Amino acid sequence: MNAQRFSNKGDSQAKYLLKYAEPECASILDAGANLPRLGKTYCVVIPAYKETPQCVARLLTHPHASELLIVLVVNQPPSAPATASSTNTHLWRWLLEQGRTSWATNTCAQTDAPASTAKLALIETTSAAILCVDRFTQGRTIAEDQGVGLARKLGADLAVALFAQQAFSHPVIFSTDADAHLPANYFAAQQQSFACNSASSAWVYDYTHNSTGNSAEDTEICQATQSYEQAIKYYRNGLAWAGSAYGFHTLGSTLAVSIAHYCQVRGFPKRAAGEDFYLLNKLAKVGTIKNINNSIIEIDARTSDRVPFGTGPAAQKIISQWHNEKQYHYYHPQCFTLLKSLIDNQVTIWQAIQTGRTPLFIDNELDTENQTLINNALTALNIQRFVNHASKQTRNEKQFSRQFHDWFDAFLTLKFIRFIAANKYSDLPLQQCLARAPFNQG
């Protein structure tokens, strides 16, 4: 990579591209004047494993298609079956037929590779431009333990490099999936929020799942997926009601991320699943996460083995439970009530630090058993380590509150909920959770 290009800049994007971006980004940066001047407005990143061309065809007819640069990372693990490789090959060949290949490369040094064997190929269609990324052919596959996380990171890193090359102008990476249908106002809704909240680190769209067919199996898959959707929206609403700074969805298909903040937190983690959760967990500590509720993404309801956990596997698990005449259970509403008590009364922990009082947490409106339960949960989360840090680094209540929210992040919040569930408030059938919850289920 041409380091001289950034030698006098020192900003987070330059540092990220030089030190932390995936190697393929060097091809974009070193292309220089050889890279076509695209002049696009928005960049959408999509990982594609065993997907049909329909996912791209939809974008090519989107109302804003002429303003789009699509980064499509066609990928698979080394152990993928032959059918997956065949599907990926069909998608790749279809992509190359959609327009003129204006740039292609195999390595940083080679910028004249034939599109059919290129690692990166830039296709300019009559509407959008598509940067096709080959991570599915032999020698280019993605390791199982890095999976979709690396696919998203590679796509987003390339978006950062393309932004540095002025291939598009809006400083946001739109992250979605092949099964997502983007609404007509998808870009306008984010841009409207961006105009009012340009310092935000990310935006999360509302979404809904729809059936992909009319068969009994399609209906069952859709119903199971919608049950899981209800559960994670219930969880999101519970966190928001409790006052958590992490009350937002964490689906990779519904994200828009500030390029500056993406670089600041060093991008998507290279994980086989949960990469969206951990990225947003980091982004929430360096900026605000805004919910976009006036633009709803429609997602195909389908089971999936693409990732070890997430919506597809969860839907399959729910269907299996139904077939065994079992109900789908989820976190008891009281878990969120105790979470709210902790967040509302976090100042008592600060007071305990100042006075040496035990227990750390107090809420006089709770009975002794539930106060003890919360303190036991905090002990299990190793709060003493945080207390030791806060006692040395925190000078006032405001600083403590900020540090507490950074420590008690989305991951520890989930562990807190699970501790409460495991030690007193067992999971209930989902419909009972929805009926009993003291927060809105919208």
Short mmCIF file of N, CA, C and O in Angstrom, two decimals, residues 313-435:
data_model
loop_
_atom_site.label_atom_id
_atom_site.label_comp_id
_atom_site.label_asym_id
_atom_site.label_seq_id
_atom_site.Cartn_x
_atom_site.Cartn_y
_atom_site.Cartn_z
N PRO A 313 -30.68 -19.73 12.14
CA PRO A 313 -30.61 -20.86 13.07
C PRO A 313 -31.67 -20.79 14.17
O PRO A 313 -32.20 -21.82 14.59
N ALA A 314 -31.98 -19.57 14.64
CA ALA A 314 -33.01 -19.43 15.69
C ALA A 314 -34.37 -19.87 15.18
O ALA A 314 -35.13 -20.54 15.88
N ALA A 315 -34.70 -19.49 13.94
CA ALA A 315 -35.97 -19.90 13.35
C ALA A 315 -36.05 -21.42 13.24
O ALA A 315 -37.10 -22.03 13.52
N GLN A 316 -34.94 -22.04 12.84
CA GLN A 316 -34.92 -23.50 12.73
C GLN A 316 -35.13 -24.15 14.10
O GLN A 316 -35.85 -25.15 14.23
N LYS A 317 -34.55 -23.56 15.15
CA LYS A 317 -34.70 -24.09 16.50
C LYS A 317 -36.15 -23.96 16.97
O LYS A 317 -36.70 -24.88 17.59
N ILE A 318 -36.78 -22.83 16.67
CA ILE A 318 -38.17 -22.62 17.07
C ILE A 318 -39.07 -23.64 16.38
O ILE A 318 -39.97 -24.23 17.01
N ILE A 319 -38.85 -23.88 15.10
CA ILE A 319 -39.64 -24.87 14.36
C ILE A 319 -39.48 -26.25 14.99
O ILE A 319 -40.46 -27.00 15.16
N SER A 320 -38.25 -26.59 15.35
CA SER A 320 -38.00 -27.88 15.98
C SER A 320 -38.76 -28.00 17.30
O SER A 320 -39.32 -29.05 17.60
N GLN A 321 -38.80 -26.92 18.07
CA GLN A 321 -39.55 -26.93 19.33
C GLN A 321 -41.04 -27.12 19.07
O GLN A 321 -41.71 -27.87 19.79
N TRP A 322 -41.55 -26.42 18.07
CA TRP A 322 -42.97 -26.56 17.74
C TRP A 322 -43.30 -28.01 17.35
O TRP A 322 -44.33 -28.54 17.75
N HIS A 323 -42.40 -28.61 16.58
CA HIS A 323 -42.64 -29.99 16.15
C HIS A 323 -42.63 -30.95 17.33
O HIS A 323 -43.23 -32.03 17.26
N ASN A 324 -41.96 -30.56 18.41
CA ASN A 324 -41.93 -31.36 19.64
C ASN A 324 -42.94 -30.85 20.66
O ASN A 324 -42.84 -31.18 21.84
N GLU A 325 -43.88 -30.04 20.17
CA GLU A 325 -44.97 -29.50 21.00
C GLU A 325 -44.44 -28.71 22.20
O GLU A 325 -44.97 -28.78 23.30
N LYS A 326 -43.40 -27.94 21.96
CA LYS A 326 -42.84 -27.06 22.98
C LYS A 326 -43.01 -25.61 22.55
O LYS A 326 -42.94 -25.29 21.36
N GLN A 327 -43.21 -24.73 23.52
CA GLN A 327 -43.33 -23.31 23.23
C GLN A 327 -41.94 -22.66 23.23
O GLN A 327 -41.02 -23.13 23.90
N TYR A 328 -41.84 -21.59 22.50
CA TYR A 328 -40.59 -20.81 22.46
C TYR A 328 -40.55 -19.89 23.68
O TYR A 328 -41.46 -19.09 23.92
N HIS A 329 -39.52 -20.03 24.49
CA HIS A 329 -39.37 -19.24 25.72
C HIS A 329 -38.35 -18.12 25.54
O HIS A 329 -37.42 -18.23 24.74
N TYR A 330 -38.52 -17.07 26.34
CA TYR A 330 -37.57 -15.95 26.30
C TYR A 330 -37.47 -15.32 27.68
O TYR A 330 -38.14 -15.74 28.64
N TYR A 331 -36.63 -14.28 27.80
CA TYR A 331 -36.32 -13.70 29.10
C TYR A 331 -37.55 -13.13 29.81
O TYR A 331 -38.34 -12.38 29.22
N HIS A 332 -37.68 -13.45 31.08
CA HIS A 332 -38.76 -12.97 31.94
C HIS A 332 -38.72 -11.44 32.01
O HIS A 332 -37.64 -10.84 32.13
N PRO A 333 -39.87 -10.76 31.95
CA PRO A 333 -39.88 -9.29 32.03
C PRO A 333 -39.21 -8.74 33.28
O PRO A 333 -38.66 -7.64 33.27
N GLN A 334 -39.23 -9.53 34.37
CA GLN A 334 -38.63 -9.04 35.60
C GLN A 334 -37.12 -8.84 35.46
O GLN A 334 -36.52 -8.03 36.17
N CYS A 335 -36.50 -9.53 34.50
CA CYS A 335 -35.07 -9.32 34.25
C CYS A 335 -34.81 -7.87 33.86
O CYS A 335 -33.81 -7.26 34.27
N PHE A 336 -35.71 -7.30 33.06
CA PHE A 336 -35.54 -5.92 32.61
C PHE A 336 -35.91 -4.93 33.72
O PHE A 336 -35.36 -3.83 33.78
N THR A 337 -36.83 -5.32 34.59
CA THR A 337 -37.16 -4.48 35.74
C THR A 337 -35.95 -4.33 36.65
O THR A 337 -35.64 -3.23 37.14
N LEU A 338 -35.24 -5.43 36.88
CA LEU A 338 -34.04 -5.35 37.72
C LEU A 338 -32.91 -4.62 37.00
O LEU A 338 -32.11 -3.92 37.64
N LEU A 339 -32.84 -4.77 35.69
CA LEU A 339 -31.86 -3.99 34.93
C LEU A 339 -32.15 -2.50 35.07
O LEU A 339 -31.21 -1.70 35.27
N LYS A 340 -33.39 -2.12 34.98
CA LYS A 340 -33.77 -0.71 35.13
C LYS A 340 -33.42 -0.21 36.53
O LYS A 340 -32.92 0.91 36.70
N SER A 341 -33.66 -1.03 37.54
CA SER A 341 -33.30 -0.65 38.91
C SER A 341 -31.81 -0.39 39.03
O SER A 341 -31.38 0.60 39.65
N LEU A 342 -31.00 -1.25 38.43
CA LEU A 342 -29.55 -1.07 38.48
C LEU A 342 -29.13 0.23 37.80
O LEU A 342 -28.35 1.00 38.35
N ILE A 343 -29.65 0.47 36.61
CA ILE A 343 -29.25 1.66 35.86
C ILE A 343 -29.75 2.93 36.55
O ILE A 343 -29.02 3.92 36.65
N ASP A 344 -30.97 2.90 37.06
CA ASP A 344 -31.53 4.07 37.74
C ASP A 344 -30.77 4.40 39.02
O ASP A 344 -30.71 5.58 39.42
N ASN A 345 -30.21 3.38 39.65
CA ASN A 345 -29.57 3.58 40.95
C ASN A 345 -28.07 3.31 40.91
O ASN A 345 -27.46 3.01 41.94
N GLN A 346 -27.48 3.48 39.75
CA GLN A 346 -26.04 3.25 39.63
C GLN A 346 -25.24 4.20 40.53
O GLN A 346 -24.11 3.88 40.93
N VAL A 347 -25.83 5.36 40.86
CA VAL A 347 -25.15 6.32 41.71
C VAL A 347 -24.83 5.72 43.07
O VAL A 347 -23.86 6.13 43.73
N THR A 348 -25.61 4.73 43.51
CA THR A 348 -25.33 4.12 44.82
C THR A 348 -24.00 3.37 44.79
O THR A 348 -23.35 3.22 45.82
N ILE A 349 -23.59 2.90 43.62
CA ILE A 349 -22.28 2.25 43.49
C ILE A 349 -21.19 3.30 43.65
O ILE A 349 -20.17 3.07 44.33
N TRP A 350 -21.38 4.47 43.02
CA TRP A 350 -20.43 5.57 43.18
C TRP A 350 -20.34 5.99 44.65
O TRP A 350 -19.23 6.23 45.18
N GLN A 351 -21.47 6.07 45.32
CA GLN A 351 -21.48 6.44 46.74
C GLN A 351 -20.75 5.39 47.58
O GLN A 351 -20.02 5.73 48.52
N ALA A 352 -20.93 4.13 47.23
CA ALA A 352 -20.25 3.06 47.96
C ALA A 352 -18.74 3.15 47.78
O ALA A 352 -17.97 2.89 48.71
N ILE A 353 -18.31 3.52 46.58
CA ILE A 353 -16.88 3.69 46.33
C ILE A 353 -16.32 4.80 47.21
O ILE A 353 -15.21 4.68 47.76
N GLN A 354 -17.08 5.88 47.35
CA GLN A 354 -16.61 7.02 48.14
C GLN A 354 -16.55 6.72 49.63
O GLN A 354 -15.69 7.23 50.36
N THR A 355 -17.48 5.89 50.11
CA THR A 355 -17.61 5.67 51.56
C THR A 355 -17.06 4.32 52.02
O THR A 355 -16.90 4.11 53.22
N GLY A 356 -16.83 3.41 51.07
CA GLY A 356 -16.40 2.07 51.44
C GLY A 356 -17.54 1.19 51.89
O GLY A 356 -17.31 0.12 52.48
N ARG A 357 -18.76 1.62 51.61
CA ARG A 357 -19.94 0.89 52.06
C ARG A 357 -20.13 -0.41 51.28
O ARG A 357 -19.79 -0.52 50.10
N THR A 358 -20.67 -1.40 51.94
CA THR A 358 -21.15 -2.61 51.27
C THR A 358 -22.59 -2.84 51.72
O THR A 358 -22.93 -2.52 52.87
N PRO A 359 -23.43 -3.37 50.86
CA PRO A 359 -23.15 -3.78 49.48
C PRO A 359 -22.98 -2.57 48.55
O PRO A 359 -23.33 -1.45 48.93
N LEU A 360 -22.48 -2.83 47.36
CA LEU A 360 -22.25 -1.74 46.42
C LEU A 360 -23.56 -1.11 45.94
O LEU A 360 -23.68 0.12 45.89
N PHE A 361 -24.52 -1.95 45.60
CA PHE A 361 -25.77 -1.46 45.01
C PHE A 361 -26.90 -1.47 46.03
O PHE A 361 -27.05 -2.43 46.79
N ILE A 362 -27.70 -0.38 46.03
CA ILE A 362 -28.87 -0.28 46.91
C ILE A 362 -30.02 0.31 46.12
O ILE A 362 -29.85 1.28 45.38
N ASP A 363 -31.19 -0.27 46.26
CA ASP A 363 -32.45 0.29 45.77
C ASP A 363 -33.50 0.02 46.83
O ASP A 363 -34.00 -1.10 46.96
N ASN A 364 -33.83 1.05 47.57
CA ASN A 364 -34.75 0.89 48.70
C ASN A 364 -36.16 0.52 48.29
O ASN A 364 -36.98 0.14 49.12
N GLU A 365 -36.46 0.66 47.00
CA GLU A 365 -37.79 0.28 46.53
C GLU A 365 -37.87 -1.20 46.17
O GLU A 365 -38.95 -1.72 45.88
N LEU A 366 -36.72 -1.89 46.18
CA LEU A 366 -36.70 -3.32 45.92
C LEU A 366 -36.63 -4.09 47.22
O LEU A 366 -36.07 -3.61 48.22
N ASP A 367 -37.17 -5.30 47.23
CA ASP A 367 -37.03 -6.15 48.41
C ASP A 367 -35.58 -6.62 48.53
O ASP A 367 -34.81 -6.56 47.57
N THR A 368 -35.23 -7.09 49.71
CA THR A 368 -33.85 -7.48 49.99
C THR A 368 -33.37 -8.59 49.07
O THR A 368 -32.22 -8.60 48.61
N GLU A 369 -34.25 -9.53 48.75
CA GLU A 369 -33.86 -10.66 47.90
C GLU A 369 -33.42 -10.19 46.51
O GLU A 369 -32.39 -10.65 45.99
N ASN A 370 -34.17 -9.26 45.91
CA ASN A 370 -33.81 -8.77 44.58
C ASN A 370 -32.58 -7.87 44.61
O ASN A 370 -31.79 -7.87 43.67
N GLN A 371 -32.41 -7.09 45.70
CA GLN A 371 -31.18 -6.30 45.82
C GLN A 371 -29.96 -7.22 45.91
O GLN A 371 -28.94 -6.96 45.27
N THR A 372 -30.10 -8.29 46.68
CA THR A 372 -29.01 -9.26 46.79
C THR A 372 -28.73 -9.92 45.45
O THR A 372 -27.57 -10.14 45.07
N LEU A 373 -29.80 -10.22 44.71
CA LEU A 373 -29.64 -10.84 43.39
C LEU A 373 -28.85 -9.93 42.46
O LEU A 373 -27.95 -10.39 41.74
N ILE A 374 -29.15 -8.64 42.46
CA ILE A 374 -28.43 -7.69 41.61
C ILE A 374 -26.97 -7.61 42.04
O ILE A 374 -26.05 -7.62 41.20
N ASN A 375 -26.71 -7.53 43.34
CA ASN A 375 -25.33 -7.47 43.81
C ASN A 375 -24.56 -8.74 43.47
O ASN A 375 -23.38 -8.69 43.11
N ASN A 376 -25.23 -9.88 43.54
CA ASN A 376 -24.58 -11.13 43.17
C ASN A 376 -24.26 -11.15 41.67
O ASN A 376 -23.20 -11.67 41.25
N ALA A 377 -25.17 -10.61 40.88
CA ALA A 377 -24.92 -10.52 39.43
C ALA A 377 -23.70 -9.65 39.16
O ALA A 377 -22.85 -9.99 38.33
N LEU A 378 -23.62 -8.52 39.84
CA LEU A 378 -22.48 -7.62 39.65
C LEU A 378 -21.17 -8.29 40.07
O LEU A 378 -20.13 -8.12 39.42
N THR A 379 -21.22 -9.05 41.13
CA THR A 379 -20.04 -9.80 41.56
C THR A 379 -19.61 -10.80 40.49
O THR A 379 -18.43 -10.93 40.16
N ALA A 380 -20.59 -11.48 39.92
CA ALA A 380 -20.30 -12.46 38.86
C ALA A 380 -19.71 -11.79 37.63
O ALA A 380 -18.94 -12.40 36.88
N LEU A 381 -20.06 -10.51 37.42
CA LEU A 381 -19.53 -9.76 36.28
C LEU A 381 -18.18 -9.10 36.60
O LEU A 381 -17.66 -8.33 35.80
N ASN A 382 -17.63 -9.42 37.79
CA ASN A 382 -16.33 -8.90 38.21
C ASN A 382 -16.35 -7.38 38.33
O ASN A 382 -15.44 -6.69 37.85
N ILE A 383 -17.39 -6.86 39.01
CA ILE A 383 -17.49 -5.41 39.17
C ILE A 383 -16.35 -4.86 40.01
O ILE A 383 -16.00 -3.68 39.90
N GLN A 384 -15.75 -5.70 40.83
CA GLN A 384 -14.67 -5.20 41.69
C GLN A 384 -13.52 -4.64 40.87
O GLN A 384 -12.89 -3.65 41.25
N ARG A 385 -13.27 -5.25 39.72
CA ARG A 385 -12.21 -4.72 38.85
C ARG A 385 -12.57 -3.32 38.37
O ARG A 385 -11.72 -2.44 38.33
N PHE A 386 -13.85 -3.14 38.00
CA PHE A 386 -14.31 -1.82 37.58
C PHE A 386 -14.24 -0.83 38.75
O PHE A 386 -13.81 0.32 38.58
N VAL A 387 -14.63 -1.27 39.92
CA VAL A 387 -14.59 -0.40 41.11
C VAL A 387 -13.17 0.06 41.40
O VAL A 387 -12.92 1.23 41.71
N ASN A 388 -12.22 -0.86 41.30
CA ASN A 388 -10.82 -0.50 41.54
C ASN A 388 -10.36 0.58 40.56
O ASN A 388 -9.63 1.51 40.93
N HIS A 389 -10.77 0.44 39.29
CA HIS A 389 -10.42 1.44 38.28
C HIS A 389 -11.11 2.76 38.56
O HIS A 389 -10.48 3.83 38.53
N ALA A 390 -12.42 2.71 38.84
CA ALA A 390 -13.20 3.93 39.05
C ALA A 390 -12.72 4.70 40.28
O ALA A 390 -12.73 5.94 40.28
N SER A 391 -12.31 4.00 41.30
CA SER A 391 -11.86 4.67 42.53
C SER A 391 -10.60 5.50 42.29
O SER A 391 -10.35 6.49 42.98
N LYS A 392 -9.82 5.11 41.26
CA LYS A 392 -8.58 5.82 40.96
C LYS A 392 -8.76 6.86 39.85
O LYS A 392 -8.07 7.88 39.85
N GLN A 393 -9.68 6.60 38.91
CA GLN A 393 -9.77 7.43 37.71
C GLN A 393 -10.99 8.36 37.67
O GLN A 393 -11.05 9.23 36.80
N THR A 394 -11.93 8.19 38.58
CA THR A 394 -13.18 8.95 38.52
C THR A 394 -13.21 10.01 39.61
O THR A 394 -12.99 9.71 40.78
N ARG A 395 -13.51 11.25 39.18
CA ARG A 395 -13.50 12.37 40.14
C ARG A 395 -14.89 12.83 40.56
O ARG A 395 -15.03 13.49 41.59
N ASN A 396 -15.89 12.54 39.74
CA ASN A 396 -17.24 13.01 40.08
C ASN A 396 -18.28 12.03 39.55
O ASN A 396 -17.96 11.09 38.81
N GLU A 397 -19.51 12.28 39.92
CA GLU A 397 -20.60 11.37 39.55
C GLU A 397 -20.81 11.29 38.04
O GLU A 397 -21.11 10.22 37.50
N LYS A 398 -20.65 12.41 37.33
CA LYS A 398 -20.84 12.42 35.89
C LYS A 398 -19.80 11.53 35.21
O LYS A 398 -20.14 10.75 34.30
N GLN A 399 -18.55 11.63 35.62
CA GLN A 399 -17.51 10.77 35.06
C GLN A 399 -17.79 9.31 35.37
O GLN A 399 -17.61 8.44 34.52
N PHE A 400 -18.26 9.07 36.60
CA PHE A 400 -18.58 7.69 36.97
C PHE A 400 -19.67 7.11 36.09
O PHE A 400 -19.57 5.98 35.62
N SER A 401 -20.71 7.90 35.83
CA SER A 401 -21.82 7.43 35.01
C SER A 401 -21.33 7.04 33.62
O SER A 401 -21.73 6.00 33.07
N ARG A 402 -20.48 7.88 33.04
CA ARG A 402 -19.94 7.58 31.71
C ARG A 402 -19.12 6.29 31.73
O ARG A 402 -19.26 5.42 30.87
N GLN A 403 -18.26 6.16 32.74
CA GLN A 403 -17.42 4.96 32.81
C GLN A 403 -18.24 3.71 33.11
O GLN A 403 -17.93 2.63 32.62
N PHE A 404 -19.30 3.88 33.91
CA PHE A 404 -20.16 2.74 34.22
C PHE A 404 -20.84 2.22 32.96
O PHE A 404 -20.88 1.01 32.71
N HIS A 405 -21.35 3.12 32.13
CA HIS A 405 -22.03 2.70 30.90
C HIS A 405 -21.04 2.07 29.90
O HIS A 405 -21.40 1.16 29.16
N ASP A 406 -19.79 2.55 29.91
CA ASP A 406 -18.79 1.93 29.04
C ASP A 406 -18.44 0.53 29.54
O ASP A 406 -18.24 -0.40 28.73
N TRP A 407 -18.35 0.38 30.86
CA TRP A 407 -18.05 -0.94 31.43
C TRP A 407 -19.24 -1.88 31.29
O TRP A 407 -19.12 -3.00 30.79
N PHE A 408 -20.41 -1.40 31.70
CA PHE A 408 -21.62 -2.21 31.66
C PHE A 408 -22.22 -2.12 30.26
O PHE A 408 -23.27 -1.54 30.04
N ASP A 409 -21.52 -2.70 29.31
CA ASP A 409 -21.86 -2.53 27.90
C ASP A 409 -22.89 -3.58 27.46
O ASP A 409 -23.49 -4.28 28.28
N ALA A 410 -23.09 -3.69 26.15
CA ALA A 410 -24.10 -4.61 25.63
C ALA A 410 -23.80 -6.05 26.01
O ALA A 410 -24.72 -6.83 26.31
N PHE A 411 -22.52 -6.42 26.01
CA PHE A 411 -22.14 -7.78 26.34
C PHE A 411 -22.40 -8.08 27.82
O PHE A 411 -23.02 -9.11 28.16
N LEU A 412 -21.98 -7.18 28.72
CA LEU A 412 -22.22 -7.41 30.14
C LEU A 412 -23.70 -7.29 30.48
O LEU A 412 -24.19 -7.96 31.40
N THR A 413 -24.42 -6.43 29.75
CA THR A 413 -25.86 -6.34 29.97
C THR A 413 -26.52 -7.68 29.67
O THR A 413 -27.38 -8.15 30.43
N LEU A 414 -26.13 -8.31 28.57
CA LEU A 414 -26.67 -9.62 28.23
C LEU A 414 -26.31 -10.65 29.30
O LEU A 414 -27.15 -11.48 29.70
N LYS A 415 -25.08 -10.61 29.80
CA LYS A 415 -24.67 -11.53 30.85
C LYS A 415 -25.45 -11.29 32.14
O LYS A 415 -25.79 -12.24 32.86
N PHE A 416 -25.75 -10.01 32.42
CA PHE A 416 -26.56 -9.67 33.60
C PHE A 416 -27.95 -10.28 33.47
O PHE A 416 -28.46 -10.92 34.41
N ILE A 417 -28.59 -10.08 32.31
CA ILE A 417 -29.92 -10.63 32.07
C ILE A 417 -29.90 -12.15 32.23
O ILE A 417 -30.80 -12.74 32.88
N ARG A 418 -28.89 -12.79 31.69
CA ARG A 418 -28.81 -14.25 31.78
C ARG A 418 -28.58 -14.72 33.21
O ARG A 418 -29.08 -15.77 33.62
N PHE A 419 -27.82 -13.95 34.00
CA PHE A 419 -27.61 -14.31 35.40
C PHE A 419 -28.92 -14.24 36.16
O PHE A 419 -29.24 -15.14 36.95
N ILE A 420 -29.67 -13.16 35.96
CA ILE A 420 -30.95 -13.01 36.64
C ILE A 420 -31.88 -14.15 36.25
O ILE A 420 -32.58 -14.73 37.09
N ALA A 421 -31.89 -14.49 34.97
CA ALA A 421 -32.75 -15.57 34.48
C ALA A 421 -32.35 -16.92 35.09
O ALA A 421 -33.21 -17.73 35.47
N ALA A 422 -31.05 -17.15 35.19
CA ALA A 422 -30.57 -18.44 35.67
C ALA A 422 -30.76 -18.61 37.18
O ALA A 422 -30.88 -19.75 37.67
N ASN A 423 -30.81 -17.50 37.91
CA ASN A 423 -30.81 -17.58 39.36
C ASN A 423 -32.15 -17.27 40.02
O ASN A 423 -32.30 -17.51 41.23
N LYS A 424 -33.12 -16.75 39.26
CA LYS A 424 -34.44 -16.54 39.87
C LYS A 424 -35.57 -16.50 38.86
O LYS A 424 -36.53 -17.26 38.98
N TYR A 425 -35.46 -15.62 37.88
CA TYR A 425 -36.59 -15.38 36.98
C TYR A 425 -36.40 -16.17 35.69
O TYR A 425 -35.84 -15.68 34.71
N SER A 426 -36.88 -17.40 35.72
CA SER A 426 -36.70 -18.29 34.56
C SER A 426 -37.47 -17.78 33.35
O SER A 426 -38.45 -17.05 33.47
N ASP A 427 -37.00 -18.21 32.18
CA ASP A 427 -37.65 -17.81 30.93
C ASP A 427 -39.12 -18.23 30.92
O ASP A 427 -39.49 -19.27 31.49
N LEU A 428 -39.92 -17.43 30.24
CA LEU A 428 -41.34 -17.70 30.07
C LEU A 428 -41.66 -17.90 28.60
O LEU A 428 -40.90 -17.47 27.73
N PRO A 429 -42.80 -18.53 28.28
CA PRO A 429 -43.24 -18.54 26.89
C PRO A 429 -43.28 -17.12 26.35
O PRO A 429 -43.70 -16.18 27.06
N LEU A 430 -42.82 -16.94 25.13
CA LEU A 430 -42.67 -15.60 24.57
C LEU A 430 -43.95 -14.77 24.68
O LEU A 430 -43.90 -13.59 25.03
N GLN A 431 -45.08 -15.36 24.37
CA GLN A 431 -46.33 -14.60 24.40
C GLN A 431 -46.65 -14.11 25.81
O GLN A 431 -47.23 -13.03 25.98
N GLN A 432 -46.26 -14.87 26.83
CA GLN A 432 -46.44 -14.41 28.22
C GLN A 432 -45.50 -13.23 28.49
O GLN A 432 -45.88 -12.27 29.17
N CYS A 433 -44.30 -13.30 27.97
CA CYS A 433 -43.35 -12.18 28.14
C CYS A 433 -43.93 -10.91 27.54
O CYS A 433 -43.91 -9.84 28.18
N LEU A 434 -44.47 -11.03 26.33
CA LEU A 434 -45.02 -9.85 25.65
C LEU A 434 -46.22 -9.29 26.40
O LEU A 434 -46.39 -8.07 26.47
N ALA A 435 -47.04 -10.17 26.96
CA ALA A 435 -48.24 -9.72 27.67
C ALA A 435 -47.90 -9.06 29.00
O ALA A 435 -48.57 -8.12 29.43
#
